[in-house]
Coordinates of C-alpha atoms in Angstrom, one line a residue:
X1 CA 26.1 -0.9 -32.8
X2 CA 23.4 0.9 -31.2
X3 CA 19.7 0.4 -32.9
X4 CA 18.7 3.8 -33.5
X5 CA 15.4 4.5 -31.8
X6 CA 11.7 4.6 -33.8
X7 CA 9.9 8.1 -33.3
X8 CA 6.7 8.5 -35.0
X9 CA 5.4 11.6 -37.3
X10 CA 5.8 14.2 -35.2
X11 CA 9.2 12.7 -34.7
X12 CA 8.9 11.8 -31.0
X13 CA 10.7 8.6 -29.8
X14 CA 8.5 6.2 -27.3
X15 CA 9.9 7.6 -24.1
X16 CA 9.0 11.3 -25.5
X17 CA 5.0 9.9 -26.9
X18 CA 4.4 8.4 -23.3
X19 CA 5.6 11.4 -21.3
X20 CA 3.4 13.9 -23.0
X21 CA 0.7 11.5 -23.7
X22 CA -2.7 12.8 -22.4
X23 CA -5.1 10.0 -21.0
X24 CA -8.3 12.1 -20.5
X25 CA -8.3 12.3 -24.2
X26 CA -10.0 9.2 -24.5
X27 CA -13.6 8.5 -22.4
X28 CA -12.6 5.9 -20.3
X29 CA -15.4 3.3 -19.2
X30 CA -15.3 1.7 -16.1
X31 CA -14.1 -2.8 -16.2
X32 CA -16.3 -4.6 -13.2
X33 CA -16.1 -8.4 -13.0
X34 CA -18.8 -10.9 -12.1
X35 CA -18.9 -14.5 -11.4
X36 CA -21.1 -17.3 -11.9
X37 CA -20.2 -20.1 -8.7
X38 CA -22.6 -23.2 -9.7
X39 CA -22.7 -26.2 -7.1
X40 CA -25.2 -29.4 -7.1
X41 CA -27.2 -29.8 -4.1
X42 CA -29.2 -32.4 -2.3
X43 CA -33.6 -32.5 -1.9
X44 CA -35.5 -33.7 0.3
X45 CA -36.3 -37.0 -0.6
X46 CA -39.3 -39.0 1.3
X47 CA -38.2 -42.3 0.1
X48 CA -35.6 -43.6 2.0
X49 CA -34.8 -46.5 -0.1
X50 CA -33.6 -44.1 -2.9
X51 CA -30.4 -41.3 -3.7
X52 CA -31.5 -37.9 -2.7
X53 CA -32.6 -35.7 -6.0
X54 CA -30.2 -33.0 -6.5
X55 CA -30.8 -29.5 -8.3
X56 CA -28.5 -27.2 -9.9
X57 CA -27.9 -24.4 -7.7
X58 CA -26.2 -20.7 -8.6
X59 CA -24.9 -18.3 -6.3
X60 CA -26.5 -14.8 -6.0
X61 CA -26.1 -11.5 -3.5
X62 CA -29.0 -9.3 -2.6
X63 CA -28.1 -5.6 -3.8
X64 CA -27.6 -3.3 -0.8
X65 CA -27.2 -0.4 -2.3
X66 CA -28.6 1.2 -5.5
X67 CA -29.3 0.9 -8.6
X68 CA -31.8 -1.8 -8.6
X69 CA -31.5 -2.3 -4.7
X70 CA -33.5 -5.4 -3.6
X71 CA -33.4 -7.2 -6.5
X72 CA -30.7 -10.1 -7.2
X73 CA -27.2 -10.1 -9.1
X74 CA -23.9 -12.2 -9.6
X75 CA -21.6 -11.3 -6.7
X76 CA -19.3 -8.8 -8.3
X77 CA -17.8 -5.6 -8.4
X78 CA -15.1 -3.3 -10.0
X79 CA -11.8 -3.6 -10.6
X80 CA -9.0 -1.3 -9.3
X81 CA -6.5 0.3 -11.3
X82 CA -3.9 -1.6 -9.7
X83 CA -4.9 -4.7 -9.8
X84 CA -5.9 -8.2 -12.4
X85 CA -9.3 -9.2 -13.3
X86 CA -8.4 -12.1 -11.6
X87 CA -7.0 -10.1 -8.4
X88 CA -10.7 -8.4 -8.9
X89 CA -12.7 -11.4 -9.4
X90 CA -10.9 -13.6 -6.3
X91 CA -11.3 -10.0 -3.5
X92 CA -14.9 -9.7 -4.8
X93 CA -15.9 -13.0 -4.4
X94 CA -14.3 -13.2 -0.9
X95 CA -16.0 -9.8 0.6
X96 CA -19.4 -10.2 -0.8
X97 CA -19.8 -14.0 0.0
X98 CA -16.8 -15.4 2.2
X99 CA -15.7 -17.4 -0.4
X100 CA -12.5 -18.0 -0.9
X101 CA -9.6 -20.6 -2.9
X102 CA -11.9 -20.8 -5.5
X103 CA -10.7 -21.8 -9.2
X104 CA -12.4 -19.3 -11.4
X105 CA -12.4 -19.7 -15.1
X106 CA -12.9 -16.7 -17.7
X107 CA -16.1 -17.4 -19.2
X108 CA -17.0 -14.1 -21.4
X109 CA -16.9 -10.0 -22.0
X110 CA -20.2 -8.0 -21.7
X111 CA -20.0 -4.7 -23.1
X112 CA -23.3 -3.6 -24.4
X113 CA -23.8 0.1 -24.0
X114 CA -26.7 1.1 -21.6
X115 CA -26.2 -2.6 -19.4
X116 CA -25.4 -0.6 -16.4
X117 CA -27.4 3.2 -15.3
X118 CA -24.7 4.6 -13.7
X119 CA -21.9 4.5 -16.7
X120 CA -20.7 2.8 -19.6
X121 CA -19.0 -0.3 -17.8
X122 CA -17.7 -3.4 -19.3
X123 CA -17.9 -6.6 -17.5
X124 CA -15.4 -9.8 -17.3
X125 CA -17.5 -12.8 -16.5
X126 CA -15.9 -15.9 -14.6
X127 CA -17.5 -19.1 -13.9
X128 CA -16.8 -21.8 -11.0
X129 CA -18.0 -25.1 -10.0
X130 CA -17.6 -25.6 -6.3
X131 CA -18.5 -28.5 -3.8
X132 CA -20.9 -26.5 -1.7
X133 CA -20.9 -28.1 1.7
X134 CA -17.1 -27.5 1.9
X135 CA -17.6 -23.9 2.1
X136 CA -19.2 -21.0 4.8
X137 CA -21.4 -18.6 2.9
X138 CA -21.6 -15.7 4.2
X139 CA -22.8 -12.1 2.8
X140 CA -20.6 -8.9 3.1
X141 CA -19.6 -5.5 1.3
X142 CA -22.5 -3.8 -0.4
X143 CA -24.7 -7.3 -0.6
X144 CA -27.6 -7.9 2.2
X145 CA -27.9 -11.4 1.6
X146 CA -26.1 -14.1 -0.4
X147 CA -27.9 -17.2 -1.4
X148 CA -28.1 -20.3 -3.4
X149 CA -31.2 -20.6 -5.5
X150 CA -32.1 -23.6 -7.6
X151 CA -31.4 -22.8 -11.2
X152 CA -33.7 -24.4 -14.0
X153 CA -34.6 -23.4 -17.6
X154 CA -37.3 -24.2 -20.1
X155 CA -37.0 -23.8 -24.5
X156 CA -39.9 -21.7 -25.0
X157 CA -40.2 -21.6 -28.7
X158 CA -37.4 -21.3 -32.1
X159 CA -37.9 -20.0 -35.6
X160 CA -35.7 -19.9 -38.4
X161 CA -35.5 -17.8 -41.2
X162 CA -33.1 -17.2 -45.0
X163 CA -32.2 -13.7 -44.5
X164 CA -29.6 -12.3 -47.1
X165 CA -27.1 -12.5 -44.1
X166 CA -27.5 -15.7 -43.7
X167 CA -29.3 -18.4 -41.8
X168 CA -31.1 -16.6 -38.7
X169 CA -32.3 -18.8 -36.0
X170 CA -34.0 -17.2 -32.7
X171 CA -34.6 -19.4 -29.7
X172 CA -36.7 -17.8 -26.4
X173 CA -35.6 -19.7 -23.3
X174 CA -37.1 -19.4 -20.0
X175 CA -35.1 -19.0 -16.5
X176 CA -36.2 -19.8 -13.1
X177 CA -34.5 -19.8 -9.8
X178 CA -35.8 -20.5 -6.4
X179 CA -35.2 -20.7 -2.8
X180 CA -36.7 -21.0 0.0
X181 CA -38.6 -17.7 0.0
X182 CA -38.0 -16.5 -3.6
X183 CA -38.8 -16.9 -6.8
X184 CA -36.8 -15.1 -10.0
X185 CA -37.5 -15.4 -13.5
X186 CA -36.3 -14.0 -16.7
X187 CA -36.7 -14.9 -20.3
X188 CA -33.5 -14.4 -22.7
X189 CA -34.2 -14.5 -26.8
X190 CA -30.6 -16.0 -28.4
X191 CA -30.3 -15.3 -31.9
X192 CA -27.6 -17.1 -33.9
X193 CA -26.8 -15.9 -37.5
X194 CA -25.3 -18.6 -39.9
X195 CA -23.1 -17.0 -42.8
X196 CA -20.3 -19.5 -44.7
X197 CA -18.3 -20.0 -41.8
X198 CA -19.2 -16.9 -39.6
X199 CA -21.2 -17.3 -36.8
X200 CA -22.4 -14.3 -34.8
X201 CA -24.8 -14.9 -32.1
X202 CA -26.4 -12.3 -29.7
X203 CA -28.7 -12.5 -26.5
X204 CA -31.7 -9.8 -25.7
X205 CA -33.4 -9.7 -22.1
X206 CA -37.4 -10.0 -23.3
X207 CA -38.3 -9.7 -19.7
X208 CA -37.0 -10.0 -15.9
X209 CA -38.3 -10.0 -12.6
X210 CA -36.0 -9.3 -9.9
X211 CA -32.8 -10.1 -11.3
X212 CA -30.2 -6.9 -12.0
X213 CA -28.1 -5.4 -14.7
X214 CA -28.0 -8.1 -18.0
X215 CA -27.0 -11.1 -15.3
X216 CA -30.0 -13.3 -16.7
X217 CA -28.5 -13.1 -19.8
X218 CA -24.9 -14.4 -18.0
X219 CA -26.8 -16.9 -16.3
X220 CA -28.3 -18.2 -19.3
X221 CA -25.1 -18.5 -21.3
X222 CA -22.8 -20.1 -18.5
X223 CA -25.0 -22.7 -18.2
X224 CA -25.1 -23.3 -21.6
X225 CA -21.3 -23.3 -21.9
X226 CA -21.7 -25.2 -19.0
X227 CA -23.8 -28.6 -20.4
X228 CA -21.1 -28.1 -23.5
X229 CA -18.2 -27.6 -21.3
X230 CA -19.2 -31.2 -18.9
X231 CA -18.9 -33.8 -21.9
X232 CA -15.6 -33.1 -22.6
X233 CA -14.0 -32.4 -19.5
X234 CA -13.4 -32.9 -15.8
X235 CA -15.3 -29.9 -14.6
X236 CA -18.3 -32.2 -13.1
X237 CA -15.6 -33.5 -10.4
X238 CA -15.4 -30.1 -8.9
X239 CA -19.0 -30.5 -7.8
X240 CA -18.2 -33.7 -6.0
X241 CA -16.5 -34.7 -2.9
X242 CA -13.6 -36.6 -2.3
X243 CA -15.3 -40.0 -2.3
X244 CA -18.9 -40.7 -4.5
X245 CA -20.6 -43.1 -5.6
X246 CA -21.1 -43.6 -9.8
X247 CA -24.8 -43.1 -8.9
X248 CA -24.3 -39.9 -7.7
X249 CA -22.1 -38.8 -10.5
X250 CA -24.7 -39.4 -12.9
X251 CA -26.9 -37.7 -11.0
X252 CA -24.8 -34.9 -11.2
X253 CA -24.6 -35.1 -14.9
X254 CA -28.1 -35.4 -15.5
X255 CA -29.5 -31.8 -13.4
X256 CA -26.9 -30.1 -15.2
X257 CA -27.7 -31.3 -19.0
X258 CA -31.4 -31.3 -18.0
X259 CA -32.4 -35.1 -19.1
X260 CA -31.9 -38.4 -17.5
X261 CA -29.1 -41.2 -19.0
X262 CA -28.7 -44.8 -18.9
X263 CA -26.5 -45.9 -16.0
X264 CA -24.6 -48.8 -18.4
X265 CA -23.8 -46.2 -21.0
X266 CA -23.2 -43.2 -18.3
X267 CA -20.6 -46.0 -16.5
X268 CA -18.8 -46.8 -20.1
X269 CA -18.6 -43.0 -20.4
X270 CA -16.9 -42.0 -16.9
X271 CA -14.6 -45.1 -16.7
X272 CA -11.5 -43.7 -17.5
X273 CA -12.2 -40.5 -15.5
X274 CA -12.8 -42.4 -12.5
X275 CA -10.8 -44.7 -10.1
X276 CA -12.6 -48.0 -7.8
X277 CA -12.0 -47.8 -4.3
X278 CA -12.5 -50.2 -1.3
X279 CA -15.1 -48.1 0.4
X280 CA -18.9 -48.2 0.2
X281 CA -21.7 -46.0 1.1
X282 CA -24.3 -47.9 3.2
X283 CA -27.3 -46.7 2.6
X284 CA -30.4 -48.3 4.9
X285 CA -32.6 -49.9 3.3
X286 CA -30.9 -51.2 0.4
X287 CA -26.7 -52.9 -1.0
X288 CA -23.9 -50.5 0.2
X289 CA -22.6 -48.7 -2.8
X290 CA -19.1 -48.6 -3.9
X291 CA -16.9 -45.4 -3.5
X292 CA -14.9 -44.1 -6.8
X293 CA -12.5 -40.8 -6.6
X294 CA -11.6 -38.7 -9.5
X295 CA -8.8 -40.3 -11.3
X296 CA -6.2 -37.6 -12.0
X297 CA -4.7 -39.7 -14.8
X298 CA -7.3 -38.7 -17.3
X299 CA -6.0 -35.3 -17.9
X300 CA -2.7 -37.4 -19.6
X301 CA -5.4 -39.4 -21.4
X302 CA -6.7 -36.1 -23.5

């Protein structure tokens, strides 16, 4: 028995609606992607005796082209008709930086009106955590320059209020980044508003300096998904190499959550992520260190 096909009021079946269907009908805004690539970094360090600081670094490209040429942004671009966001996000990455084979996870949709001068475009972000001195950087496309630039940020202030909406609590955090020859700054206001069970939370630029489009406001929320996202999983790993040390590690863990942890609890935390090997690190001037890999067997663990 053949199922007799659906048509809809005017009595059109779904064959007939898409062949007369007009597209232009509906404004159609432009999709663009953007990605946050975060990697941990070695500092100088004058004393010998002791493991190199590290920083947390981000990856940005030097507009080329306007608007706001000069100024700093999330590599990027936007996506074909005929192609994925994550088709988009991997060929962006690659012509703008070099970068390629690089696990990208969706982080977020940005789709304020008025976020970009040209049009009304809506924005996919992705985030990554890469071992940096595996990979070439190099800058390409419609970027000048692309850099890494040591990422930091600072709780300015937080109020909260009883609204009849709820619970209404504003924080104003401050971002820096720095290299070698510039410095960037923006500071984002998050509010979060509390009703029963419903959470809404939005961000608000207060002020920039050189960084384009709403990217501080990106920036600020992947690396606050980020501190959430590296208690409870194995994403730190991706910033190491094959082979570390479980001082390095921690060090790892500490520039991205911003505070400093005890080694014998930080050890009892990573034990079952990690697995003892028969190598060391010699460092001069003080005991050779012992060598730990990821231990893939966690995953099965959670």
């Amino acid at each position: 028995m053949t199922q007799k096909s659906l048509v809809n009021k005017q009595g059109q079946t779904e064959e007939e609606f898409l062949r007369t269907y007009d597209a232009s009908q509906f404004e159609r805004p432009s999709v663009t992607v953007d990605m946050l690539v975060f990697t941990v970094m070695d500092e100088q360090e004058e004393n010998y005796r002791k493991l190199s600081p590290k920083s947390l670094k981000i990856l940005l490209v030097k507009r080329g082209e306007h608007p706001y040429l000069g100024r700093w942004a999330l590599p990027g671009g936007f996506v074909s008709p005929h192609e994925s966001l994550e088709e988009a996000a991997t060929r962006e990455l690659f012509t703008e930086t070099n970068l390629d084979n690089i696990y990208l996870e969706q982080l977020y949709t940005w789709g304020d009106v008025g976020r970009d001068p040209r049009t009304r475009v809506i924005s996919t972000s992705y985030m990554a955590l890469v071992d940096s001195s595996a990979l070439r950087l190099q800058a390409g496309d419609d970027a000048d320059e692309a850099e890494w630039f040591r990422l930091e940020d600072k709780w300015l202030k937080e109020t909260k209020t009883a609204t009849p909406d709820g619970t209404v609590t504003e924080k104003w955090v401050e971002l820096r980044l720095a290299n070698e020859r510039e410095e960037l700054s923006a500071t984002i206001k998050v509010t979060k508003t509390v009703s029963g069970r419903i959470v809404r939370e939005t961000r608000e630029i207060v002020e920039t300096n050189k960084i384009a489009f709403d990217h501080a406001k990106m920036i600020q929320y992947a690396l606050e998904r980020l501190r959430g996202k590296i208690e409870y999983t194995d994403i730190a790993f991706a910033l190491m190499p094959e082979l570390f040390t479980l001082g390095e590690l921690q060090q790892v863990y500490e520039v991205i959550l911003g505070k400093e942890l005890l080694a014998a609890a930080f050890r009892r935390k990573v034990a079952d992520k990690v697995l003892e090997t028969n190598q060391y690190r010699k460092h001069a001037g003080h005991r050779p260190s012992k060598y730990y890999r990821f231990n893939p067997a966690w995953m099965d663990q959670t």
